[in-house]
């Protein structure tokens, strides 16, 4: 049983773990448990797995009437999680973070079923810290996590990522044709996630004239919330080498096309970019719990594996940061080598090995 979700950063690793498990144990039955109304309720069935939803919701950090319903939803979710665990009788339960993870792991631990936590970030959230006290194994993506979890149960596996980005060799020509881009121009790839990142969009909008003038082309994922406005701005500008997309599905081709990447620093993005091995400028989102995106990015910056630009400084400074890489071949080489050295290409398989130990 795999529980959790809420964002792609939780869901995609969960699906990757399930895929790796089923590939090795095709006769297994895998059940996901998510939060009703969250994206896992769509993405997990699309991946071919059954999912049951809980009415659980998060506690809002600001004062809001929504928090009044939190204890009732939690109690209801704990009861339902107990029923699901009792009915399904899992041999092991995996928590990947997100709203649904806590009640399911709590229920499983209460029934003495082995649990495994997969922590994607370099800074663990309070829920996983509490649940780890009774978890058998904690698989982490970053070293030095013993300040959050019991050291004797930590396993450094990395974050599971999609398989299609493991080999990008020879895809650049196909990428240029697919996105209708100029193979003679250097390419900046801007990624703000599926919904979009306001700061990244504003920064790209401000600098797009200068990027094109200086001979770059931009492949730009604006995200769902911002696509309409950004699309009009690009159209009105008359620029020919700003390639805007609401969402990029063919990420292997996007990564192949890129010379430099600007990205948020969610755990899954950071793990993927390690495998890609291209120079990266991280602009961490300031709007996440415990500022974990900044901590994710700094873990790489301290290894000279990426550059970081504060969200508050990105509009107006993004081009300068991109230029500092584009025009320095030695820096390109150093950043590429160092970020690739942090990659964990076999994370899903290593997590499967840990699951097997719990069932044996």
C-alpha angles and dihedrals in degrees: 000000000000120000134188140049135141096147137036088252089068101031102050095051088048091053091045090054091048092049093049091048095048091046089058097034106030094171093060125113114225123193124187124205117199142159119279112251094019125117095256088071087068104029098049096054088046087058090053102258133120117244134188119202128223123205090233120134135180127261108253115234092217124065106269139149088242089076090066090072094046099091092046093050090046094051091047091048093049090052093047092045089054090052093048093050091047093050099042096041096205120199089215136008123211124202118201098177130262132100099303095048097076102055093043096049090043090053093046093048090050088057092047092247112151113255132198125197121208108201112193100185135072089232115052121222123236095253094057091045090056094043092047091069089076100025116111096214135016115199112200137187098212134051123243096041094138089102087070104030140034104278095218092062099044121113120183104219105143124228120302112242138183115288098227093075095056092089119033097157115132095006099106096089091049089047093053091051093045094052093035092239134153112258091205094062128080111246130225115197115203117194124183101162131263095296094040138243117252096209095049090049093048092047093049091046091053095047103035095097090052093046092055093042090054093052101261128127123210127217101196129188103197098178130231099286096054105031098097095052095041091047092055091047093052092046092049091049094062090219115155103198102051105100108194124193130176090214133356115218097173095068093159089062093043091053091046091054095049126099093175128014129208112196147156113254105240112152095252093047092051092050093048093048090053089060092044091057098205126133111274137197109200118207101186119211112245091203100078133096115279089356087271094164090064089049091049091051095044091055085064098037090056088056090050087244098123144004124244131213121188116242090234091055100040098091102077098011104058096090093050090053093047091048090053088063102033092056097043114072092181091055091047089054094046096047092045094050094045097047091046090053089061094054121118104197095172098049097124092049092048091051089050088054089054091049090052090055090056093052097042 
